[in-house]
Tab-separated table of C-alpha atoms in Angstrom:
chain	number	residue	atom	x	y	z
A	7	MET	CA	-23.806	-5.506	3.304
A	8	THR	CA	-25.662	-8.425	4.968
A	9	ASP	CA	-25.083	-11.019	2.393
A	10	LEU	CA	-21.940	-13.057	3.578
A	11	ASP	CA	-21.456	-15.139	0.475
A	12	TRP	CA	-18.691	-12.716	-0.663
A	13	VAL	CA	-16.700	-13.869	2.509
A	14	PRO	CA	-14.298	-16.732	1.531
A	15	PRO	CA	-14.400	-20.149	3.430
A	16	GLY	CA	-12.608	-20.294	6.676
A	17	ILE	CA	-12.343	-16.552	7.295
A	18	ASP	CA	-13.023	-15.607	10.866
A	19	THR	CA	-15.940	-13.311	10.783
A	20	THR	CA	-15.721	-12.579	14.300
A	21	ARG	CA	-12.501	-10.681	14.274
A	22	PRO	CA	-11.722	-7.241	12.662
A	23	SER	CA	-9.721	-7.223	9.266
A	24	ALA	CA	-7.608	-4.376	8.679
A	25	ALA	CA	-8.349	-4.635	5.078
A	26	ARG	CA	-11.997	-4.656	5.672
A	27	VAL	CA	-11.493	-1.543	8.185
A	28	TYR	CA	-9.779	0.063	5.337
A	29	ASP	CA	-12.232	-0.788	2.858
A	30	TYR	CA	-14.872	0.834	5.303
A	31	PHE	CA	-13.037	4.131	5.296
A	32	LEU	CA	-12.727	4.194	1.812
A	33	GLY	CA	-16.487	3.923	1.284
A	34	GLY	CA	-16.468	0.384	0.068
A	35	THR	CA	-19.051	-2.647	0.732
A	36	HIS	CA	-16.641	-5.484	1.889
A	37	HIS	CA	-16.780	-5.159	5.638
A	38	LEU	CA	-18.787	-6.710	8.434
A	39	PRO	CA	-20.297	-5.456	11.732
A	40	VAL	CA	-17.091	-6.062	13.566
A	41	ASP	CA	-14.743	-4.212	11.088
A	42	ARG	CA	-17.358	-1.408	11.640
A	43	GLU	CA	-17.458	-1.519	15.104
A	44	LEU	CA	-13.700	-1.127	15.491
A	45	ALA	CA	-13.686	1.758	12.759
A	46	GLY	CA	-16.376	3.589	14.887
A	47	HIS	CA	-14.037	3.431	17.743
A	48	ILE	CA	-10.896	4.722	15.776
A	49	GLU	CA	-13.061	7.646	14.379
A	50	ALA	CA	-14.288	8.674	17.441
A	51	MET	CA	-10.546	9.350	18.607
A	52	THR	CA	-9.266	10.473	15.532
A	53	PRO	CA	-12.025	12.066	13.161
A	54	ASP	CA	-9.693	12.609	10.417
A	55	ILE	CA	-8.759	8.716	10.130
A	56	GLY	CA	-11.224	8.465	7.297
A	57	ALA	CA	-10.032	11.544	5.407
A	58	THR	CA	-6.482	10.133	5.974
A	59	MET	CA	-7.148	6.977	4.259
A	60	ARG	CA	-8.680	8.506	1.317
A	61	ALA	CA	-5.955	10.995	1.281
A	62	ASN	CA	-3.480	8.027	0.825
A	63	ARG	CA	-5.740	6.278	-1.850
A	64	ALA	CA	-5.653	9.555	-3.749
A	65	PHE	CA	-1.772	9.895	-3.280
A	66	LEU	CA	-1.227	6.332	-4.682
A	67	GLN	CA	-3.302	7.483	-7.729
A	68	ARG	CA	-1.468	10.296	-8.234
A	69	ALA	CA	1.812	8.702	-7.814
A	70	VAL	CA	0.652	5.756	-10.465
A	71	ARG	CA	-0.454	8.396	-12.881
A	72	PHE	CA	2.798	10.281	-12.575
A	73	LEU	CA	4.854	6.904	-13.195
A	74	ALA	CA	2.752	5.792	-15.883
A	75	GLY	CA	3.334	9.430	-17.775
A	76	ALA	CA	7.076	8.588	-17.118
A	77	GLY	CA	6.959	5.407	-19.034
A	78	VAL	CA	6.670	2.892	-16.326
A	79	ARG	CA	4.743	-0.290	-17.667
A	80	GLN	CA	5.260	-2.679	-14.848
A	81	PHE	CA	3.743	-1.925	-11.176
A	82	LEU	CA	3.995	-4.354	-8.117
A	83	ASP	CA	1.432	-3.029	-5.585
A	84	ILE	CA	2.342	-4.840	-2.195
A	85	GLY	CA	-0.490	-4.583	0.521
A	86	SER	CA	-2.955	-3.782	-2.107
A	87	GLY	CA	-6.190	-4.598	-0.019
A	88	ILE	CA	-9.606	-5.184	-1.160
A	89	PRO	CA	-10.462	-3.601	-4.441
A	90	ALA	CA	-11.746	-0.061	-4.685
A	91	THR	CA	-12.498	2.201	-7.420
A	92	GLY	CA	-9.386	3.662	-8.909
A	93	ASN	CA	-7.244	0.729	-8.408
A	94	VAL	CA	-3.552	0.810	-9.676
A	95	HIS	CA	-4.250	-1.321	-12.755
A	96	GLU	CA	-7.321	1.179	-14.020
A	97	ILE	CA	-5.032	4.081	-13.548
A	98	ALA	CA	-1.986	2.755	-15.210
A	99	GLN	CA	-4.041	1.003	-17.964
A	100	ALA	CA	-5.874	4.059	-18.763
A	101	GLU	CA	-2.413	5.724	-19.599
A	102	ALA	CA	-1.161	2.822	-21.314
A	103	PRO	CA	-3.129	-0.482	-21.874
A	104	ASP	CA	-0.281	-2.782	-21.711
A	105	SER	CA	0.769	-1.905	-18.407
A	106	ALA	CA	1.184	-5.105	-16.247
A	107	VAL	CA	0.095	-4.954	-12.482
A	108	VAL	CA	0.525	-7.307	-9.698
A	109	TYR	CA	-1.202	-7.150	-6.343
A	110	VAL	CA	-0.047	-8.885	-3.221
A	111	ASP	CA	-1.847	-9.095	0.258
A	112	VAL	CA	-1.429	-11.135	3.240
A	113	ASP	CA	-5.100	-11.034	3.842
A	114	PRO	CA	-7.225	-13.899	2.338
A	115	VAL	CA	-10.588	-11.718	2.148
A	116	ALA	CA	-8.457	-9.145	0.156
A	117	VAL	CA	-6.833	-11.771	-2.239
A	118	GLU	CA	-10.017	-13.541	-3.048
A	119	HIS	CA	-11.672	-10.289	-4.003
A	120	SER	CA	-8.961	-9.163	-5.971
A	121	ARG	CA	-9.083	-12.499	-8.132
A	122	ALA	CA	-12.867	-12.073	-8.605
A	123	MET	CA	-12.320	-8.332	-9.716
A	124	LEU	CA	-9.444	-9.342	-12.037
A	125	ALA	CA	-10.932	-12.166	-13.747
A	126	GLY	CA	-10.676	-11.393	-17.284
A	127	VAL	CA	-8.764	-8.241	-16.965
A	128	ALA	CA	-5.550	-8.343	-19.210
A	129	ASN	CA	-1.976	-8.265	-17.535
A	130	THR	CA	-3.076	-8.340	-14.058
A	131	GLY	CA	-2.730	-10.750	-11.355
A	132	VAL	CA	-2.819	-11.319	-7.475
A	133	ILE	CA	-0.883	-13.276	-5.030
A	134	LEU	CA	-1.157	-14.240	-1.368
A	135	ALA	CA	1.984	-13.407	0.292
A	136	ASP	CA	3.278	-11.532	3.406
A	137	ALA	CA	5.142	-8.382	2.717
A	138	ARG	CA	7.707	-9.531	5.151
A	139	ASP	CA	8.642	-12.481	2.746
A	140	THR	CA	10.298	-10.645	0.115
A	141	ASP	CA	11.531	-13.829	-1.784
A	142	ARG	CA	8.107	-15.254	-1.658
A	143	VAL	CA	6.686	-11.968	-3.003
A	144	LEU	CA	9.437	-11.781	-5.740
A	145	ARG	CA	9.361	-15.372	-6.821
A	146	GLY	CA	5.270	-15.589	-6.636
A	147	THR	CA	5.564	-12.333	-9.070
A	148	ALA	CA	7.680	-13.938	-11.391
A	149	GLU	CA	5.669	-17.081	-11.427
A	150	LEU	CA	2.947	-15.302	-12.697
A	151	GLY	CA	4.694	-14.278	-16.028
A	152	LEU	CA	3.414	-10.766	-15.915
A	153	ILE	CA	6.188	-8.677	-14.710
A	154	ASP	CA	9.724	-8.942	-16.178
A	155	PHE	CA	12.451	-8.186	-13.365
A	156	GLY	CA	14.824	-7.620	-16.067
A	157	ARG	CA	13.148	-4.396	-16.887
A	158	PRO	CA	12.074	-1.299	-14.562
A	159	VAL	CA	9.378	-2.014	-11.912
A	160	ALA	CA	7.551	0.440	-9.708
A	161	VAL	CA	7.382	-1.286	-6.257
A	162	LEU	CA	4.260	0.338	-4.484
A	163	LEU	CA	4.294	0.144	-0.631
A	164	ALA	CA	1.638	2.591	0.102
A	165	GLY	CA	0.077	2.450	3.593
A	166	VAL	CA	1.808	-0.915	4.409
A	167	LEU	CA	5.164	-0.519	5.955
A	168	HIS	CA	3.743	0.726	9.182
A	169	PHE	CA	2.169	-2.667	9.627
A	170	ILE	CA	5.709	-4.019	9.776
A	171	PRO	CA	7.219	-4.344	13.273
A	172	ASP	CA	10.806	-3.229	13.812
A	173	GLU	CA	11.784	-6.890	14.743
A	174	ALA	CA	10.790	-7.771	11.126
A	175	ASP	CA	13.641	-5.417	9.694
A	176	PRO	CA	11.443	-3.179	7.583
A	177	ALA	CA	14.654	-1.540	6.229
A	178	GLY	CA	16.089	-4.911	4.787
A	179	LEU	CA	12.414	-5.644	3.579
A	180	VAL	CA	12.586	-2.353	1.556
A	181	ALA	CA	16.300	-2.955	0.656
A	182	ALA	CA	15.270	-6.209	-1.057
A	183	LEU	CA	12.463	-4.703	-2.972
A	184	ARG	CA	14.684	-1.877	-4.096
A	185	SER	CA	17.158	-4.229	-5.761
A	186	ALA	CA	14.487	-5.981	-7.386
A	187	ALA	CA	13.115	-2.698	-8.847
A	188	GLY	CA	16.645	-1.931	-10.117
A	189	PRO	CA	17.793	0.791	-12.698
A	190	GLY	CA	14.969	2.553	-14.049
A	191	GLY	CA	12.730	1.432	-11.461
A	192	TYR	CA	10.685	3.488	-8.688
A	193	LEU	CA	9.820	3.032	-5.218
A	194	VAL	CA	6.599	4.679	-3.690
A	195	ILE	CA	6.062	4.607	0.013
A	196	SER	CA	3.473	6.076	2.247
A	197	HIS	CA	3.712	5.550	5.940
A	198	ALA	CA	1.750	6.690	9.166
A	199	THR	CA	3.830	9.123	11.597
A	200	ALA	CA	3.716	10.215	15.144
A	201	ASP	CA	5.327	13.434	13.959
A	202	GLY	CA	3.492	16.362	15.175
A	203	GLN	CA	0.466	14.378	16.206
A	204	PRO	CA	-1.544	14.828	19.582
A	205	PRO	CA	-1.513	12.121	22.089
A	206	GLU	CA	-5.094	11.272	21.198
A	207	VAL	CA	-4.241	10.526	17.734
A	208	ILE	CA	-1.313	8.230	18.980
A	209	GLU	CA	-3.739	6.393	21.335
A	210	ALA	CA	-6.032	5.713	18.372
A	211	GLN	CA	-3.379	4.373	16.171
A	212	LYS	CA	-2.727	1.530	18.765
A	213	LEU	CA	-6.302	0.332	18.322
A	214	SER	CA	-5.226	-1.046	15.134
A	215	SER	CA	-3.391	-4.067	17.040
A	216	ARG	CA	-7.249	-5.497	17.471
A	217	THR	CA	-6.917	-6.458	13.862
A	218	GLY	CA	-3.570	-8.417	14.421
A	219	THR	CA	-2.000	-5.826	12.330
A	220	GLY	CA	-0.849	-3.068	14.546
A	221	ILE	CA	0.471	0.061	13.483
A	222	VAL	CA	4.016	1.315	14.141
A	223	LEU	CA	4.529	4.999	13.680
A	224	ARG	CA	7.842	6.134	12.482
A	225	SER	CA	9.748	9.305	11.859
A	226	HIS	CA	10.315	11.453	8.591
A	227	ALA	CA	14.116	10.600	8.963
A	228	GLU	CA	13.433	6.766	9.295
A	229	ILE	CA	11.109	6.707	6.227
A	230	ALA	CA	13.248	8.683	4.291
A	231	SER	CA	16.256	6.464	4.785
A	232	TRP	CA	14.450	3.741	3.153
A	233	PHE	CA	14.949	5.538	-0.200
A	234	ASP	CA	18.505	4.857	-0.034
A	235	GLY	CA	19.976	4.978	-3.951
A	236	PHE	CA	16.409	6.045	-4.963
A	237	PRO	CA	16.545	9.795	-4.945
A	238	LEU	CA	13.299	11.480	-4.172
A	239	VAL	CA	11.463	13.155	-7.033
A	240	ASP	CA	9.897	16.690	-6.281
A	241	PRO	CA	8.317	17.444	-3.957
A	242	GLY	CA	10.351	14.752	-1.632
A	243	LEU	CA	8.959	13.144	1.123
A	244	VAL	CA	5.982	15.378	2.404
A	245	HIS	CA	2.650	15.071	4.138
A	246	ILE	CA	0.394	12.880	1.768
A	247	PRO	CA	-1.901	15.652	0.450
A	248	LEU	CA	1.219	17.757	-0.256
A	249	TRP	CA	2.420	15.176	-2.975
A	250	ARG	CA	1.937	16.459	-6.423
A	251	PRO	CA	-1.973	17.910	-5.640
A	252	GLY	CA	-3.870	18.316	-8.596
A	253	PRO	CA	-4.792	21.780	-10.024
A	254	GLY	CA	-6.623	23.906	-7.496
A	255	GLU	CA	-6.348	21.126	-4.854
A	256	THR	CA	-5.444	23.089	-1.509
A	257	VAL	CA	-5.165	21.389	1.979
A	258	GLY	CA	-5.228	23.490	5.167
A	259	HIS	CA	-2.934	21.783	8.013
A	260	PRO	CA	-1.703	18.833	6.063
A	261	GLU	CA	0.182	17.504	9.021
A	262	ARG	CA	-3.271	16.619	10.673
A	263	PHE	CA	-3.146	13.436	8.214
A	264	GLY	CA	-0.287	11.837	10.154
A	265	ALA	CA	1.409	10.213	7.199
A	266	TYR	CA	4.272	10.757	4.691
A	267	ALA	CA	4.441	10.055	1.115
A	268	GLY	CA	7.199	10.062	-1.338
A	269	VAL	CA	8.397	8.493	-4.762
A	270	GLY	CA	12.116	7.508	-5.373
A	271	ALA	CA	13.709	7.066	-8.664
A	272	ALA	CA	16.391	4.676	-9.131
A	273	GLY	CA	19.812	6.113	-9.107
A	274	GLU	CA	22.776	5.160	-11.303
A	275	GLY	CA	24.396	3.213	-8.750
A	276	VAL	CA	21.792	0.872	-8.283
A	277	THR	CA	22.814	-2.971	-8.632
A	278	ARG	CA	20.213	-5.657	-10.055
A	279	PRO	CA	20.363	-9.108	-8.464
A	280	ALA	CA	19.490	-12.120	-10.762
A	281	PRO	CA	15.710	-12.190	-11.468
A	282	PRO	CA	13.534	-13.901	-8.919
A	283	GLY	CA	13.194	-17.766	-10.325
A	284	SER	CA	16.702	-17.617	-12.174
A	285	GLY	CA	18.430	-19.733	-9.776
A	286	ARG	CA	18.982	-16.959	-7.142
A	287	ARG	CA	19.289	-18.078	-3.623
């Protein structure tokens, strides 16, 4: 794409964007030369990176389809990125047209394109917010009036938590979002890992720091701990292609994708805070 009219004013087009690099690997059209250059460097070191990102998108689609089939009608997609075919609202509303979806991203490019795409689409909305600011995420979502935190919510954190550094307390962030989902809610996580990965893959992951959103690789045990109070549905926390693949779908050496995925359902002991915007501080 050579026409830059789609780039919102004020965006630095000389610096690569994690959302645009991701869009490139998904086969989208909203990326710039600087993004493709970085993507090329990453792909040269890790030829499977594009397949990994596409597998992550496919996992998210399978998870949303599962949740919609389980009766979930409210989805909060945090770190949603630039719109691509098979978005959460398309999957959920195909199952139930009244499904409500709120997209959240910190990248203005991703948010502006989401708003353009969602114009005229019922029961959908988007907010600009940093996943680390859970109060802003929850209050902004409540202000849209699309999601009722008094009813079950599916919180989607697909491919976003590995952008949260340890000092930002990702465990605390997830705990706050679990509480908002409450009884009957679900938690969806996919996350990059160094488990079983060769040194060159780990080095390639470090190139992500050039986008301003470096990746933190975490272990199976640490990622699993974030589902506290949300028991994992079968097959548990597994390499992303192994989470409920479709009929006939087989993947050799799934560990090569370097990421885990899982879906947790709120247990009986989960307590719900006051809904955002109700006076809670």
